[in-house]
PDB file of C-alpha atoms in Angstrom:
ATOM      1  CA  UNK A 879      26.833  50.106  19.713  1.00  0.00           C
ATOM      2  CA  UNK A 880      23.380  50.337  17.439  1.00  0.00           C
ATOM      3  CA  UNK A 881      25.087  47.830  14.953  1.00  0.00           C
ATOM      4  CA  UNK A 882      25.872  45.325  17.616  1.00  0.00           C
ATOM      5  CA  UNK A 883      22.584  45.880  19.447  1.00  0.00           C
ATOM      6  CA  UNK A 884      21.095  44.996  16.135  1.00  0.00           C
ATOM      7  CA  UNK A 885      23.240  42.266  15.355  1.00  0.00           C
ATOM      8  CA  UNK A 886      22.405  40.501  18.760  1.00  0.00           C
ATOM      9  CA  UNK A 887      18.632  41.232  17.848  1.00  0.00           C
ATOM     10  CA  UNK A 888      18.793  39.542  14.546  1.00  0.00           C
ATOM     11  CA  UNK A 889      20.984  36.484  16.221  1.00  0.00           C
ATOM     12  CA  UNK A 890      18.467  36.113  18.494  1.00  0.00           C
ATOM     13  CA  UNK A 891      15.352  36.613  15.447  1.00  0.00           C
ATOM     14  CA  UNK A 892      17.539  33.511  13.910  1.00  0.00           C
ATOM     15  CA  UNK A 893      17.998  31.335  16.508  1.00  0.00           C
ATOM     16  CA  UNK A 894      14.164  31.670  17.663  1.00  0.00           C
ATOM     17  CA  UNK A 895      13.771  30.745  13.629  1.00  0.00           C
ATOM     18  CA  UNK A 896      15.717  27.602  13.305  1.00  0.00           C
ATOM     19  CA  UNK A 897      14.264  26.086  17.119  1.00  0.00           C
ATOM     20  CA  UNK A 898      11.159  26.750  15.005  1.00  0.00           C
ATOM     21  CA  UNK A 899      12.480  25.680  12.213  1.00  0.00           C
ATOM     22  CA  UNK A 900      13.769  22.202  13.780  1.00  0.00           C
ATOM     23  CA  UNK A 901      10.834  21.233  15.325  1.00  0.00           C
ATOM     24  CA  UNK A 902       8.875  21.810  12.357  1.00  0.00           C
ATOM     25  CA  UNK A 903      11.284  18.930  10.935  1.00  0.00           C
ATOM     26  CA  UNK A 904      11.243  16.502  13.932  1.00  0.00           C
ATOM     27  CA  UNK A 905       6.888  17.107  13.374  1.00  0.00           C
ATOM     28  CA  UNK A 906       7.926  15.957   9.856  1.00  0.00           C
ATOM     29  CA  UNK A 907       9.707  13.252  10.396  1.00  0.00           C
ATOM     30  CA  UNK A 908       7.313  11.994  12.879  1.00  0.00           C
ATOM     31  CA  UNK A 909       4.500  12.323  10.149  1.00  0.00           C
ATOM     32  CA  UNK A 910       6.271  11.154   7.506  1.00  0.00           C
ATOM     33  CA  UNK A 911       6.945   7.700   9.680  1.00  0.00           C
ATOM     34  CA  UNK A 912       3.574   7.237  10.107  1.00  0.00           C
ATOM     35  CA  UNK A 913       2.719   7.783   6.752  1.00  0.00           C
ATOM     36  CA  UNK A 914       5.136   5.124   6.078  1.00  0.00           C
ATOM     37  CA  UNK A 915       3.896   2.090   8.682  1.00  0.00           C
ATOM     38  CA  UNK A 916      -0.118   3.214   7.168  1.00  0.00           C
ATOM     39  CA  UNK A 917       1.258   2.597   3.399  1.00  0.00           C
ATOM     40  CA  UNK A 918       3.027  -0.722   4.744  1.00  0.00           C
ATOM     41  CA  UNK A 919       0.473  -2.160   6.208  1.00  0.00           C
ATOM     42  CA  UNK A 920      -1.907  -0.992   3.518  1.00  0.00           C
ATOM     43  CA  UNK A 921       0.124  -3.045   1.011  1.00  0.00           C
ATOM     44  CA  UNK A 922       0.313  -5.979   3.253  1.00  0.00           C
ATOM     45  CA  UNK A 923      -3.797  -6.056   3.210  1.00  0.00           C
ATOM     46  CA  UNK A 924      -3.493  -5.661  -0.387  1.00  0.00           C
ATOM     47  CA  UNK A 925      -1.600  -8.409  -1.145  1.00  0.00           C
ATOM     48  CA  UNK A 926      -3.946 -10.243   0.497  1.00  0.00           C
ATOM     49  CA  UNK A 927      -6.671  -9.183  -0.999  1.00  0.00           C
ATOM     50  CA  UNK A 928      -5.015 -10.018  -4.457  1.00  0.00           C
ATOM     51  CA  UNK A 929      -4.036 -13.226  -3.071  1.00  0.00           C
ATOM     52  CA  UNK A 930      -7.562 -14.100  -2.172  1.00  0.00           C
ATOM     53  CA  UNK A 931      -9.209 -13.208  -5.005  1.00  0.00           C
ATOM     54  CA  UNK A 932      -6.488 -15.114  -7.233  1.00  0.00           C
ATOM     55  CA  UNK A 933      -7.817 -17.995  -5.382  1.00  0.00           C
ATOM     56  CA  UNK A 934     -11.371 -17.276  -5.792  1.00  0.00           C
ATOM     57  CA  UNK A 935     -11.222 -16.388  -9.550  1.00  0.00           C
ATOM     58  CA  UNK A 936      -9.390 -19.964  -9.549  1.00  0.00           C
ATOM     59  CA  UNK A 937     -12.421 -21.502  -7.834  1.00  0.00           C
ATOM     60  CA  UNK A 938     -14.753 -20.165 -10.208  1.00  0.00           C
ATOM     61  CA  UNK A 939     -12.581 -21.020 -12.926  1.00  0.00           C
ATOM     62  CA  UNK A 940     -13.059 -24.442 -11.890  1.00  0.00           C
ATOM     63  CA  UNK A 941     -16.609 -24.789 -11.221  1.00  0.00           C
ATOM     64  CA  UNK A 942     -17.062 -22.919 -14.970  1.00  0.00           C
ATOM     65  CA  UNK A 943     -15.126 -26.215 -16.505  1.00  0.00           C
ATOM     66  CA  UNK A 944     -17.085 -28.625 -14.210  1.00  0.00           C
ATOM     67  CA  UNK A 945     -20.439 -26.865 -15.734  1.00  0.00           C
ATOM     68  CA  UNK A 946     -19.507 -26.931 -19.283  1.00  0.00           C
ATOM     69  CA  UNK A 947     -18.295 -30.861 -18.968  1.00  0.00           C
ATOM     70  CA  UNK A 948     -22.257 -31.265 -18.235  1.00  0.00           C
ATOM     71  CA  UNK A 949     -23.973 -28.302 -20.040  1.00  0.00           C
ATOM     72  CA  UNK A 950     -21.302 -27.713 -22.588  1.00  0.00           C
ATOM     73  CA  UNK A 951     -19.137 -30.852 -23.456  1.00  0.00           C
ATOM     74  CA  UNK A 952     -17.422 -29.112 -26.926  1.00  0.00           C
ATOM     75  CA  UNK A 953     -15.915 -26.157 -24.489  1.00  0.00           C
ATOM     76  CA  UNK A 954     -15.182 -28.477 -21.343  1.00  0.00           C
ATOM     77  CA  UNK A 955     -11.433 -28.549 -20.828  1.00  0.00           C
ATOM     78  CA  UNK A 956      -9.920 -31.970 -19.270  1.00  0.00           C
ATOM     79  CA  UNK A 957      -7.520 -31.299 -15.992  1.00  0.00           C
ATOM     80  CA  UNK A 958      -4.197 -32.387 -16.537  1.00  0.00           C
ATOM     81  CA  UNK A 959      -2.932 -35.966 -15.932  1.00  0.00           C
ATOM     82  CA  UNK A 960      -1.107 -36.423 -12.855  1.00  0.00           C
TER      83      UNK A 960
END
């Protein structure tokens, strides 16, 4: 009767362990979810960052040429026919 007593104890010790246990994953998965949707939309305002300043480095790019066609004429580059 001790051995069963004690198996019942440690079946109970176990289960009590893996409700624990369980929850401690469903807490992880909820985390690890969020983590997700902050990285996403993380990357989605990086992109647009990059996107932006491709567009600005462009600008200045341009206004550089237009300066050197006045200042500069040996280093000012001609835009491409159309």
């Amino acid at each position: 009767e001790a051995a069963i007593a004690s198996a019942k104890e440690s079946i109970a010790i176990l289960t009590e362990e893996i409700v624990a246990l369980t929850a401690g994953i469903q807490e992880l998965d909820k985390t690890v979810a969020e983590a997700t949707e902050n990285r996403k939309a993380e990357h989605a305002e990086f992109e647009q960052l990059i996107a932006s300043n491709s567009a600005a480095k462009d600008v200045l790019l341009f206004a550089k040429n237009r300066l050197l066609q006045f200042y500069n004429p040996k280093l000012y580059k001609a835009p491409p026919k159309r």
